[in-house]
PDB file of C-alpha atoms in Angstrom:
ATOM      1  CA  UNK J 284      21.428 -45.377 -30.335  1.00 49.00           C
ATOM      2  CA  UNK J 285      19.009 -46.547 -33.040  1.00 50.00           C
ATOM      3  CA  UNK J 286      20.662 -48.084 -36.081  1.00 54.00           C
ATOM      4  CA  UNK J 287      17.567 -48.917 -38.107  1.00 65.00           C
ATOM      5  CA  UNK J 288      17.481 -47.217 -41.476  1.00 63.00           C
ATOM      6  CA  UNK J 289      14.093 -45.518 -41.366  1.00 64.00           C
ATOM      7  CA  UNK J 290      12.612 -44.239 -44.647  1.00 64.00           C
ATOM      8  CA  UNK J 291      12.756 -40.464 -45.137  1.00 65.00           C
ATOM      9  CA  UNK J 292       8.973 -40.344 -45.265  1.00 79.00           C
ATOM     10  CA  UNK J 293       7.179 -42.724 -42.931  1.00 86.00           C
ATOM     11  CA  UNK J 294       3.552 -43.303 -43.959  1.00 92.00           C
ATOM     12  CA  UNK J 295       0.831 -42.867 -41.314  1.00 94.00           C
ATOM     13  CA  UNK J 296       0.152 -46.006 -39.224  1.00 96.00           C
ATOM     14  CA  UNK J 297      -3.268 -46.385 -40.909  1.00 96.00           C
ATOM     15  CA  UNK J 298      -1.541 -46.802 -44.282  1.00 97.00           C
ATOM     16  CA  UNK J 299       0.987 -49.296 -42.861  1.00 97.00           C
ATOM     17  CA  UNK J 300      -1.819 -51.276 -41.216  1.00 97.00           C
ATOM     18  CA  UNK J 301      -3.768 -51.354 -44.497  1.00 97.00           C
ATOM     19  CA  UNK J 302      -0.690 -52.513 -46.447  1.00 96.00           C
ATOM     20  CA  UNK J 303      -0.029 -55.273 -43.900  1.00 97.00           C
ATOM     21  CA  UNK J 304      -3.642 -56.391 -44.111  1.00 96.00           C
ATOM     22  CA  UNK J 305      -3.275 -56.546 -47.903  1.00 95.00           C
ATOM     23  CA  UNK J 306      -0.063 -58.574 -47.514  1.00 95.00           C
ATOM     24  CA  UNK J 307      -2.078 -61.271 -45.722  1.00 93.00           C
ATOM     25  CA  UNK J 308      -4.885 -61.439 -48.320  1.00 88.00           C
ATOM     26  CA  UNK J 309      -5.245 -63.727 -51.319  1.00 73.00           C
ATOM     27  CA  UNK J 310      -3.080 -66.671 -52.240  1.00 73.00           C
ATOM     28  CA  UNK J 311       0.149 -66.692 -50.260  1.00 78.00           C
ATOM     29  CA  UNK J 312       1.559 -63.941 -48.114  1.00 89.00           C
ATOM     30  CA  UNK J 313       3.506 -60.937 -49.406  1.00 94.00           C
ATOM     31  CA  UNK J 314       6.607 -61.411 -47.210  1.00 95.00           C
ATOM     32  CA  UNK J 315       8.563 -58.615 -48.933  1.00 95.00           C
ATOM     33  CA  UNK J 316       5.892 -56.069 -48.057  1.00 96.00           C
ATOM     34  CA  UNK J 317       5.940 -57.218 -44.407  1.00 97.00           C
ATOM     35  CA  UNK J 318       9.749 -56.748 -44.302  1.00 97.00           C
ATOM     36  CA  UNK J 319       9.505 -53.359 -46.075  1.00 96.00           C
ATOM     37  CA  UNK J 320       7.153 -52.080 -43.409  1.00 97.00           C
ATOM     38  CA  UNK J 321       8.015 -53.710 -40.084  1.00 97.00           C
ATOM     39  CA  UNK J 322      11.809 -53.823 -40.433  1.00 97.00           C
ATOM     40  CA  UNK J 323      11.859 -50.079 -41.137  1.00 96.00           C
ATOM     41  CA  UNK J 324       9.732 -48.691 -38.303  1.00 96.00           C
ATOM     42  CA  UNK J 325      10.965 -47.826 -34.821  1.00 95.00           C
ATOM     43  CA  UNK J 326       9.406 -49.170 -31.606  1.00 95.00           C
ATOM     44  CA  UNK J 327       6.924 -46.279 -31.205  1.00 95.00           C
ATOM     45  CA  UNK J 328       5.814 -46.560 -34.838  1.00 96.00           C
ATOM     46  CA  UNK J 329       5.386 -50.347 -34.596  1.00 97.00           C
ATOM     47  CA  UNK J 330       3.288 -49.832 -31.480  1.00 97.00           C
ATOM     48  CA  UNK J 331       0.991 -47.427 -33.321  1.00 97.00           C
ATOM     49  CA  UNK J 332       0.698 -49.821 -36.266  1.00 98.00           C
ATOM     50  CA  UNK J 333      -0.399 -52.604 -33.875  1.00 98.00           C
ATOM     51  CA  UNK J 334      -3.034 -50.363 -32.257  1.00 98.00           C
ATOM     52  CA  UNK J 335      -4.298 -49.099 -35.620  1.00 98.00           C
ATOM     53  CA  UNK J 336      -4.407 -52.611 -37.061  1.00 98.00           C
ATOM     54  CA  UNK J 337      -6.536 -53.830 -34.171  1.00 98.00           C
ATOM     55  CA  UNK J 338      -8.902 -50.851 -34.444  1.00 97.00           C
ATOM     56  CA  UNK J 339      -9.299 -51.319 -38.194  1.00 97.00           C
ATOM     57  CA  UNK J 340      -9.545 -55.110 -38.453  1.00 97.00           C
ATOM     58  CA  UNK J 341     -10.435 -56.326 -34.951  1.00 97.00           C
ATOM     59  CA  UNK J 342      -7.435 -58.651 -34.893  1.00 96.00           C
ATOM     60  CA  UNK J 343      -4.155 -58.557 -33.011  1.00 97.00           C
ATOM     61  CA  UNK J 344      -1.370 -57.961 -35.565  1.00 98.00           C
ATOM     62  CA  UNK J 345       0.936 -60.432 -33.776  1.00 97.00           C
ATOM     63  CA  UNK J 346      -1.752 -63.122 -34.058  1.00 97.00           C
ATOM     64  CA  UNK J 347      -2.194 -62.311 -37.745  1.00 96.00           C
ATOM     65  CA  UNK J 348       1.568 -62.679 -38.272  1.00 97.00           C
ATOM     66  CA  UNK J 349       1.445 -65.936 -36.351  1.00 95.00           C
ATOM     67  CA  UNK J 350      -1.212 -67.298 -38.725  1.00 94.00           C
ATOM     68  CA  UNK J 351       0.465 -66.099 -41.918  1.00 94.00           C
ATOM     69  CA  UNK J 352       4.155 -66.784 -41.308  1.00 94.00           C
ATOM     70  CA  UNK J 353       6.155 -69.830 -40.326  1.00 92.00           C
ATOM     71  CA  UNK J 354       9.433 -70.939 -38.804  1.00 93.00           C
ATOM     72  CA  UNK J 355      12.418 -68.601 -38.211  1.00 95.00           C
ATOM     73  CA  UNK J 356      10.944 -65.827 -40.348  1.00 96.00           C
ATOM     74  CA  UNK J 357       7.805 -65.792 -38.211  1.00 97.00           C
ATOM     75  CA  UNK J 358       9.879 -65.623 -35.029  1.00 97.00           C
ATOM     76  CA  UNK J 359      12.118 -62.751 -36.151  1.00 98.00           C
ATOM     77  CA  UNK J 360       9.177 -60.661 -37.455  1.00 98.00           C
ATOM     78  CA  UNK J 361       7.025 -61.240 -34.370  1.00 98.00           C
ATOM     79  CA  UNK J 362       9.846 -60.610 -31.877  1.00 98.00           C
ATOM     80  CA  UNK J 363      10.861 -57.389 -33.586  1.00 98.00           C
ATOM     81  CA  UNK J 364       7.267 -56.152 -33.903  1.00 98.00           C
ATOM     82  CA  UNK J 365       6.636 -56.590 -30.180  1.00 97.00           C
ATOM     83  CA  UNK J 366       6.970 -53.718 -27.716  1.00 97.00           C
ATOM     84  CA  UNK J 367      10.530 -54.034 -26.247  1.00 97.00           C
ATOM     85  CA  UNK J 368       9.320 -54.564 -22.647  1.00 98.00           C
ATOM     86  CA  UNK J 369       6.761 -57.132 -23.786  1.00 98.00           C
ATOM     87  CA  UNK J 370       9.420 -58.872 -25.876  1.00 98.00           C
ATOM     88  CA  UNK J 371      11.763 -59.081 -22.868  1.00 98.00           C
ATOM     89  CA  UNK J 372       8.942 -60.490 -20.741  1.00 98.00           C
ATOM     90  CA  UNK J 373       8.221 -63.102 -23.415  1.00 96.00           C
ATOM     91  CA  UNK J 374      11.904 -64.054 -23.819  1.00 96.00           C
ATOM     92  CA  UNK J 375      12.392 -64.284 -20.055  1.00 96.00           C
ATOM     93  CA  UNK J 376       9.318 -66.477 -19.660  1.00 95.00           C
ATOM     94  CA  UNK J 377      10.460 -68.696 -22.522  1.00 93.00           C
ATOM     95  CA  UNK J 378      13.874 -68.914 -20.823  1.00 93.00           C
ATOM     96  CA  UNK J 379      12.378 -70.124 -17.530  1.00 90.00           C
ATOM     97  CA  UNK J 380      11.008 -73.132 -19.403  1.00 85.00           C
ATOM     98  CA  UNK J 381      14.351 -74.177 -20.880  1.00 74.00           C
ATOM     99  CA  UNK J 382      17.442 -75.816 -19.427  1.00 62.00           C
ATOM    100  CA  UNK J 383      20.624 -74.161 -18.112  1.00 53.00           C
ATOM    101  CA  UNK J 384      21.387 -72.235 -21.326  1.00 61.00           C
ATOM    102  CA  UNK J 385      18.376 -70.113 -20.351  1.00 83.00           C
ATOM    103  CA  UNK J 386      20.316 -68.688 -17.387  1.00 93.00           C
ATOM    104  CA  UNK J 387      22.268 -66.700 -19.963  1.00 93.00           C
ATOM    105  CA  UNK J 388      19.135 -65.166 -21.481  1.00 95.00           C
ATOM    106  CA  UNK J 389      17.854 -64.076 -18.051  1.00 97.00           C
ATOM    107  CA  UNK J 390      21.253 -62.614 -17.133  1.00 97.00           C
ATOM    108  CA  UNK J 391      21.475 -60.874 -20.530  1.00 97.00           C
ATOM    109  CA  UNK J 392      18.092 -59.170 -20.094  1.00 98.00           C
ATOM    110  CA  UNK J 393      18.925 -58.170 -16.501  1.00 98.00           C
ATOM    111  CA  UNK J 394      22.376 -56.734 -17.294  1.00 98.00           C
ATOM    112  CA  UNK J 395      22.029 -55.059 -20.694  1.00 98.00           C
ATOM    113  CA  UNK J 396      18.748 -53.158 -20.302  1.00 98.00           C
ATOM    114  CA  UNK J 397      18.528 -49.752 -18.656  1.00 97.00           C
ATOM    115  CA  UNK J 398      17.045 -49.680 -15.163  1.00 98.00           C
ATOM    116  CA  UNK J 399      13.774 -48.350 -16.582  1.00 98.00           C
ATOM    117  CA  UNK J 400      13.897 -50.943 -19.393  1.00 98.00           C
ATOM    118  CA  UNK J 401      14.274 -53.795 -16.908  1.00 98.00           C
ATOM    119  CA  UNK J 402      11.561 -52.322 -14.665  1.00 98.00           C
ATOM    120  CA  UNK J 403       9.170 -52.151 -17.648  1.00 98.00           C
ATOM    121  CA  UNK J 404      10.023 -55.751 -18.582  1.00 98.00           C
ATOM    122  CA  UNK J 405       9.120 -56.822 -15.022  1.00 98.00           C
ATOM    123  CA  UNK J 406       5.832 -54.903 -15.288  1.00 98.00           C
ATOM    124  CA  UNK J 407       5.058 -56.484 -18.665  1.00 98.00           C
ATOM    125  CA  UNK J 408       5.856 -59.917 -17.212  1.00 98.00           C
ATOM    126  CA  UNK J 409       3.448 -59.275 -14.357  1.00 98.00           C
ATOM    127  CA  UNK J 410       0.665 -58.207 -16.741  1.00 98.00           C
ATOM    128  CA  UNK J 411       1.251 -61.041 -19.199  1.00 97.00           C
ATOM    129  CA  UNK J 412       1.786 -64.011 -16.873  1.00 97.00           C
ATOM    130  CA  UNK J 413      -0.018 -62.905 -13.675  1.00 98.00           C
ATOM    131  CA  UNK J 414       3.091 -63.531 -11.538  1.00 97.00           C
ATOM    132  CA  UNK J 415       6.444 -61.863 -11.021  1.00 97.00           C
ATOM    133  CA  UNK J 416       9.598 -62.443 -13.025  1.00 97.00           C
ATOM    134  CA  UNK J 417      11.547 -62.818  -9.744  1.00 97.00           C
ATOM    135  CA  UNK J 418       9.141 -65.561  -8.660  1.00 96.00           C
ATOM    136  CA  UNK J 419       9.648 -67.566 -11.865  1.00 96.00           C
ATOM    137  CA  UNK J 420      13.422 -67.086 -11.877  1.00 96.00           C
ATOM    138  CA  UNK J 421      13.635 -68.213  -8.237  1.00 95.00           C
ATOM    139  CA  UNK J 422      11.562 -71.278  -9.095  1.00 94.00           C
ATOM    140  CA  UNK J 423      13.542 -72.067 -12.270  1.00 92.00           C
ATOM    141  CA  UNK J 424      17.112 -71.530 -11.049  1.00 94.00           C
ATOM    142  CA  UNK J 425      18.802 -73.394  -8.208  1.00 94.00           C
ATOM    143  CA  UNK J 426      21.861 -73.030  -5.981  1.00 96.00           C
ATOM    144  CA  UNK J 427      24.441 -70.427  -6.989  1.00 97.00           C
ATOM    145  CA  UNK J 428      22.530 -69.610 -10.184  1.00 96.00           C
ATOM    146  CA  UNK J 429      19.471 -68.604  -8.157  1.00 97.00           C
ATOM    147  CA  UNK J 430      21.686 -66.625  -5.768  1.00 97.00           C
ATOM    148  CA  UNK J 431      22.964 -64.523  -8.681  1.00 98.00           C
ATOM    149  CA  UNK J 432      19.947 -64.356 -11.018  1.00 98.00           C
ATOM    150  CA  UNK J 433      17.190 -63.318  -8.596  1.00 98.00           C
ATOM    151  CA  UNK J 434      18.938 -60.094  -7.450  1.00 98.00           C
ATOM    152  CA  UNK J 435      20.055 -59.420 -11.044  1.00 98.00           C
ATOM    153  CA  UNK J 436      16.504 -59.450 -12.426  1.00 98.00           C
ATOM    154  CA  UNK J 437      15.304 -57.472  -9.364  1.00 98.00           C
ATOM    155  CA  UNK J 438      17.888 -54.704  -9.783  1.00 97.00           C
ATOM    156  CA  UNK J 439      17.147 -51.013 -10.273  1.00 98.00           C
ATOM    157  CA  UNK J 440      20.615 -49.498 -10.687  1.00 98.00           C
ATOM    158  CA  UNK J 441      21.644 -45.859 -10.571  1.00 98.00           C
ATOM    159  CA  UNK J 442      22.219 -44.886 -14.226  1.00 96.00           C
ATOM    160  CA  UNK J 443      24.451 -41.829 -13.884  1.00 96.00           C
ATOM    161  CA  UNK J 444      28.200 -41.424 -14.397  1.00 96.00           C
ATOM    162  CA  UNK J 445      29.081 -40.352 -10.829  1.00 97.00           C
ATOM    163  CA  UNK J 446      31.583 -42.722  -9.238  1.00 98.00           C
ATOM    164  CA  UNK J 447      32.893 -43.034  -5.679  1.00 98.00           C
ATOM    165  CA  UNK J 448      36.608 -43.812  -6.118  1.00 98.00           C
ATOM    166  CA  UNK J 449      37.211 -44.729  -2.458  1.00 98.00           C
ATOM    167  CA  UNK J 450      34.393 -47.258  -2.695  1.00 98.00           C
ATOM    168  CA  UNK J 451      35.728 -48.552  -6.039  1.00 98.00           C
ATOM    169  CA  UNK J 452      39.155 -49.249  -4.465  1.00 98.00           C
ATOM    170  CA  UNK J 453      37.598 -50.934  -1.423  1.00 98.00           C
ATOM    171  CA  UNK J 454      35.328 -53.123  -3.546  1.00 98.00           C
ATOM    172  CA  UNK J 455      38.124 -54.050  -5.947  1.00 98.00           C
ATOM    173  CA  UNK J 456      39.987 -55.346  -2.896  1.00 98.00           C
ATOM    174  CA  UNK J 457      36.932 -57.312  -1.691  1.00 98.00           C
ATOM    175  CA  UNK J 458      36.476 -58.868  -5.140  1.00 98.00           C
ATOM    176  CA  UNK J 459      40.153 -59.863  -5.327  1.00 98.00           C
ATOM    177  CA  UNK J 460      40.148 -61.343  -1.841  1.00 98.00           C
ATOM    178  CA  UNK J 461      37.020 -63.457  -2.483  1.00 98.00           C
ATOM    179  CA  UNK J 462      38.235 -64.645  -5.894  1.00 97.00           C
ATOM    180  CA  UNK J 463      41.686 -65.502  -4.514  1.00 96.00           C
ATOM    181  CA  UNK J 464      39.947 -67.665  -1.914  1.00 96.00           C
ATOM    182  CA  UNK J 465      37.814 -69.254  -4.659  1.00 95.00           C
ATOM    183  CA  UNK J 466      34.678 -67.932  -2.888  1.00 96.00           C
ATOM    184  CA  UNK J 467      33.030 -67.248  -6.248  1.00 96.00           C
ATOM    185  CA  UNK J 468      29.483 -67.394  -4.890  1.00 96.00           C
ATOM    186  CA  UNK J 469      30.225 -65.094  -1.946  1.00 98.00           C
ATOM    187  CA  UNK J 470      27.406 -62.678  -1.184  1.00 97.00           C
ATOM    188  CA  UNK J 471      29.817 -59.713  -1.385  1.00 98.00           C
ATOM    189  CA  UNK J 472      30.661 -60.508  -5.039  1.00 98.00           C
ATOM    190  CA  UNK J 473      26.956 -60.921  -5.782  1.00 98.00           C
ATOM    191  CA  UNK J 474      26.050 -57.727  -3.889  1.00 98.00           C
ATOM    192  CA  UNK J 475      28.544 -55.643  -5.879  1.00 98.00           C
ATOM    193  CA  UNK J 476      27.525 -57.056  -9.270  1.00 98.00           C
ATOM    194  CA  UNK J 477      23.781 -56.837  -8.635  1.00 98.00           C
ATOM    195  CA  UNK J 478      23.450 -53.427  -6.949  1.00 98.00           C
ATOM    196  CA  UNK J 479      26.197 -51.064  -8.119  1.00 98.00           C
ATOM    197  CA  UNK J 480      25.787 -48.794 -11.128  1.00 98.00           C
ATOM    198  CA  UNK J 481      27.601 -49.857 -14.298  1.00 98.00           C
ATOM    199  CA  UNK J 482      29.933 -46.854 -13.968  1.00 98.00           C
ATOM    200  CA  UNK J 483      30.771 -47.838 -10.371  1.00 98.00           C
ATOM    201  CA  UNK J 484      31.429 -51.460 -11.388  1.00 98.00           C
ATOM    202  CA  UNK J 485      33.684 -50.291 -14.217  1.00 98.00           C
ATOM    203  CA  UNK J 486      35.665 -48.137 -11.784  1.00 98.00           C
ATOM    204  CA  UNK J 487      36.082 -51.055  -9.351  1.00 98.00           C
ATOM    205  CA  UNK J 488      37.194 -53.391 -12.150  1.00 98.00           C
ATOM    206  CA  UNK J 489      39.717 -50.841 -13.455  1.00 98.00           C
ATOM    207  CA  UNK J 490      41.190 -50.662  -9.942  1.00 98.00           C
ATOM    208  CA  UNK J 491      41.194 -54.448  -9.799  1.00 98.00           C
ATOM    209  CA  UNK J 492      43.146 -54.633 -13.047  1.00 97.00           C
ATOM    210  CA  UNK J 493      45.622 -51.883 -12.126  1.00 97.00           C
ATOM    211  CA  UNK J 494      46.218 -53.025  -8.550  1.00 97.00           C
ATOM    212  CA  UNK J 495      46.335 -56.791  -8.990  1.00 97.00           C
ATOM    213  CA  UNK J 496      47.725 -56.979 -12.527  1.00 95.00           C
ATOM    214  CA  UNK J 497      44.972 -59.121 -14.005  1.00 94.00           C
ATOM    215  CA  UNK J 498      41.549 -58.466 -15.486  1.00 96.00           C
ATOM    216  CA  UNK J 499      38.897 -59.956 -13.204  1.00 97.00           C
ATOM    217  CA  UNK J 500      37.603 -62.305 -15.918  1.00 95.00           C
ATOM    218  CA  UNK J 501      41.071 -63.849 -16.229  1.00 95.00           C
ATOM    219  CA  UNK J 502      41.043 -64.633 -12.515  1.00 95.00           C
ATOM    220  CA  UNK J 503      37.564 -66.107 -12.912  1.00 95.00           C
ATOM    221  CA  UNK J 504      38.821 -68.635 -15.463  1.00 92.00           C
ATOM    222  CA  UNK J 505      40.298 -70.825 -12.714  1.00 82.00           C
ATOM    223  CA  UNK J 506      38.004 -73.678 -13.652  1.00 82.00           C
ATOM    224  CA  UNK J 507      36.995 -73.357 -17.333  1.00 82.00           C
ATOM    225  CA  UNK J 508      34.347 -76.077 -17.055  1.00 87.00           C
ATOM    226  CA  UNK J 509      32.526 -74.474 -14.102  1.00 93.00           C
ATOM    227  CA  UNK J 510      29.125 -73.320 -15.444  1.00 93.00           C
ATOM    228  CA  UNK J 511      28.554 -70.813 -12.637  1.00 96.00           C
ATOM    229  CA  UNK J 512      31.942 -69.178 -13.319  1.00 96.00           C
ATOM    230  CA  UNK J 513      31.053 -68.935 -17.015  1.00 95.00           C
ATOM    231  CA  UNK J 514      27.825 -67.142 -16.108  1.00 96.00           C
ATOM    232  CA  UNK J 515      29.671 -64.860 -13.673  1.00 97.00           C
ATOM    233  CA  UNK J 516      32.177 -63.880 -16.400  1.00 97.00           C
ATOM    234  CA  UNK J 517      29.339 -63.263 -18.859  1.00 97.00           C
ATOM    235  CA  UNK J 518      27.554 -61.108 -16.254  1.00 98.00           C
ATOM    236  CA  UNK J 519      30.643 -58.909 -15.914  1.00 98.00           C
ATOM    237  CA  UNK J 520      30.988 -58.674 -19.705  1.00 98.00           C
ATOM    238  CA  UNK J 521      27.313 -57.703 -20.117  1.00 98.00           C
ATOM    239  CA  UNK J 522      27.616 -55.009 -17.442  1.00 98.00           C
ATOM    240  CA  UNK J 523      30.836 -53.518 -18.830  1.00 97.00           C
ATOM    241  CA  UNK J 524      31.200 -54.303 -22.580  1.00 97.00           C
ATOM    242  CA  UNK J 525      27.862 -55.634 -23.877  1.00 98.00           C
ATOM    243  CA  UNK J 526      28.986 -55.377 -27.519  1.00 98.00           C
ATOM    244  CA  UNK J 527      31.726 -57.961 -26.826  1.00 97.00           C
ATOM    245  CA  UNK J 528      29.249 -60.276 -25.161  1.00 97.00           C
ATOM    246  CA  UNK J 529      26.720 -60.012 -28.018  1.00 98.00           C
ATOM    247  CA  UNK J 530      29.469 -60.333 -30.647  1.00 97.00           C
ATOM    248  CA  UNK J 531      30.439 -63.635 -29.056  1.00 95.00           C
ATOM    249  CA  UNK J 532      26.821 -64.867 -28.822  1.00 95.00           C
ATOM    250  CA  UNK J 533      26.413 -64.127 -32.550  1.00 96.00           C
ATOM    251  CA  UNK J 534      29.684 -65.880 -33.412  1.00 95.00           C
ATOM    252  CA  UNK J 535      28.638 -68.976 -31.462  1.00 93.00           C
ATOM    253  CA  UNK J 536      25.151 -68.896 -33.046  1.00 93.00           C
ATOM    254  CA  UNK J 537      26.476 -68.626 -36.608  1.00 93.00           C
ATOM    255  CA  UNK J 538      29.467 -70.973 -36.254  1.00 83.00           C
ATOM    256  CA  UNK J 539      27.525 -73.753 -34.587  1.00 70.00           C
ATOM    257  CA  UNK J 540      27.024 -77.044 -36.372  1.00 67.00           C
ATOM    258  CA  UNK J 541      23.705 -75.906 -37.791  1.00 65.00           C
ATOM    259  CA  UNK J 542      22.857 -72.310 -36.934  1.00 67.00           C
ATOM    260  CA  UNK J 543      21.469 -71.462 -33.493  1.00 85.00           C
ATOM    261  CA  UNK J 544      18.550 -69.456 -34.873  1.00 88.00           C
ATOM    262  CA  UNK J 545      17.165 -68.883 -31.372  1.00 90.00           C
ATOM    263  CA  UNK J 546      20.329 -66.990 -30.333  1.00 92.00           C
ATOM    264  CA  UNK J 547      20.761 -65.196 -33.663  1.00 96.00           C
ATOM    265  CA  UNK J 548      17.146 -63.978 -33.749  1.00 96.00           C
ATOM    266  CA  UNK J 549      17.176 -62.904 -30.098  1.00 96.00           C
ATOM    267  CA  UNK J 550      20.316 -60.771 -30.394  1.00 97.00           C
ATOM    268  CA  UNK J 551      19.348 -59.117 -33.692  1.00 98.00           C
ATOM    269  CA  UNK J 552      15.781 -58.256 -32.613  1.00 98.00           C
ATOM    270  CA  UNK J 553      16.723 -56.974 -29.141  1.00 98.00           C
ATOM    271  CA  UNK J 554      19.828 -54.971 -30.153  1.00 97.00           C
ATOM    272  CA  UNK J 555      18.808 -53.590 -33.587  1.00 97.00           C
ATOM    273  CA  UNK J 556      17.634 -50.321 -32.012  1.00 95.00           C
ATOM    274  CA  UNK J 557      20.239 -50.165 -29.244  1.00 96.00           C
ATOM    275  CA  UNK J 558      23.895 -50.855 -30.064  1.00 96.00           C
ATOM    276  CA  UNK J 559      23.977 -52.859 -33.301  1.00 97.00           C
ATOM    277  CA  UNK J 560      26.646 -50.626 -34.868  1.00 97.00           C
ATOM    278  CA  UNK J 561      29.031 -51.339 -31.984  1.00 97.00           C
ATOM    279  CA  UNK J 562      28.206 -55.054 -32.109  1.00 98.00           C
ATOM    280  CA  UNK J 563      28.925 -55.123 -35.864  1.00 98.00           C
ATOM    281  CA  UNK J 564      32.286 -53.396 -35.328  1.00 98.00           C
ATOM    282  CA  UNK J 565      33.194 -55.852 -32.573  1.00 97.00           C
ATOM    283  CA  UNK J 566      32.083 -58.824 -34.686  1.00 98.00           C
ATOM    284  CA  UNK J 567      34.194 -57.693 -37.639  1.00 98.00           C
ATOM    285  CA  UNK J 568      37.213 -57.025 -35.409  1.00 97.00           C
ATOM    286  CA  UNK J 569      37.052 -60.467 -33.794  1.00 97.00           C
ATOM    287  CA  UNK J 570      36.069 -62.585 -36.800  1.00 96.00           C
ATOM    288  CA  UNK J 571      37.579 -60.747 -39.809  1.00 96.00           C
ATOM    289  CA  UNK J 572      34.232 -60.956 -41.599  1.00 96.00           C
ATOM    290  CA  UNK J 573      31.380 -58.448 -41.634  1.00 97.00           C
ATOM    291  CA  UNK J 574      28.312 -59.557 -39.687  1.00 97.00           C
ATOM    292  CA  UNK J 575      26.000 -59.120 -42.697  1.00 96.00           C
ATOM    293  CA  UNK J 576      28.234 -61.424 -44.772  1.00 96.00           C
ATOM    294  CA  UNK J 577      28.325 -64.008 -41.970  1.00 96.00           C
ATOM    295  CA  UNK J 578      24.524 -63.931 -41.679  1.00 96.00           C
ATOM    296  CA  UNK J 579      24.045 -64.085 -45.461  1.00 95.00           C
ATOM    297  CA  UNK J 580      26.355 -67.106 -45.615  1.00 93.00           C
ATOM    298  CA  UNK J 581      24.446 -68.941 -42.921  1.00 92.00           C
ATOM    299  CA  UNK J 582      20.763 -68.128 -43.482  1.00 94.00           C
ATOM    300  CA  UNK J 583      18.467 -67.876 -46.468  1.00 95.00           C
ATOM    301  CA  UNK J 584      15.164 -66.588 -47.828  1.00 96.00           C
ATOM    302  CA  UNK J 585      12.926 -64.148 -46.004  1.00 97.00           C
ATOM    303  CA  UNK J 586      14.590 -64.923 -42.668  1.00 97.00           C
ATOM    304  CA  UNK J 587      17.932 -63.729 -44.082  1.00 97.00           C
ATOM    305  CA  UNK J 588      16.317 -60.636 -45.649  1.00 97.00           C
ATOM    306  CA  UNK J 589      14.663 -59.623 -42.360  1.00 98.00           C
ATOM    307  CA  UNK J 590      17.877 -60.105 -40.352  1.00 98.00           C
ATOM    308  CA  UNK J 591      19.905 -58.063 -42.854  1.00 97.00           C
ATOM    309  CA  UNK J 592      17.292 -55.290 -42.843  1.00 97.00           C
ATOM    310  CA  UNK J 593      17.418 -55.166 -39.044  1.00 98.00           C
ATOM    311  CA  UNK J 594      21.203 -54.900 -38.832  1.00 97.00           C
ATOM    312  CA  UNK J 595      21.048 -52.077 -41.388  1.00 92.00           C
ATOM    313  CA  UNK J 596      22.045 -53.758 -44.645  1.00 64.00           C
ATOM    314  CA  UNK J 597      20.380 -54.810 -47.848  1.00 46.00           C
ATOM    315  CA  UNK J 598      17.434 -53.345 -49.705  1.00 41.00           C
ATOM    316  CA  UNK J 599      14.868 -55.283 -47.713  1.00 34.00           C
TER     317      UNK J 599
END
């Protein structure tokens, strides 16, 4: 569900490319013009603009943006302009070079994209980095994290709504048994979470809740400081209620001592065309402040304007 406010009349890509080229000319860059164009075009339109720009000026638009812009504004514009699969490949590769917080980014990409979306991200990764995403994740992660992340990024789940209720009951029982025995890294838990469709997982977790009287994530809070358990809970949240997961990531990013621009930019650019309306509702419900007001209170300048345009607010 796209939430970008697209103009009633979208100019042809040749006109957008020409305007962007003009924005880079002369003294200083016309940041407002860049926001006016790129924040208000959908993925297919941005793709065409990039192709047209290259044909007209012999330069990659992303490289031109890289030269002209700086800091957080550069990052948000470039990430949003990228093709979604290419962006996921880039974010995943960046994540494999960071420390444990990067496990969350890899899990997030694996669990919140459609099967085709994740498959395309793997293809883009292959093209871009001349190796497989699975290979880099296996090299980057260790122990239980590797055990969970490699099958997650390798998944190609059934996307339909059909659910096998007998299987859901049986797997709810397996999950409860393993969790009761504190066997959190058991291959059966990992098999269920990394292979079943989201509808099937939801059915199993509903049975779990109804039969055993507790939501699974409550039972997985046995040791609040256990990093693997935190990732396991986040995996379940991403598979079942992604808007709650992203609402929390945004809250943590904005409420941190000093904003976590990396997290804020990643969520806004990757979800703007997917489920931003639901994320905004969830954010408001949990924090009693609208997301646009929270962002405006915590960021400034062109970076703020671009973020607000992407979440569907402001004149930018």
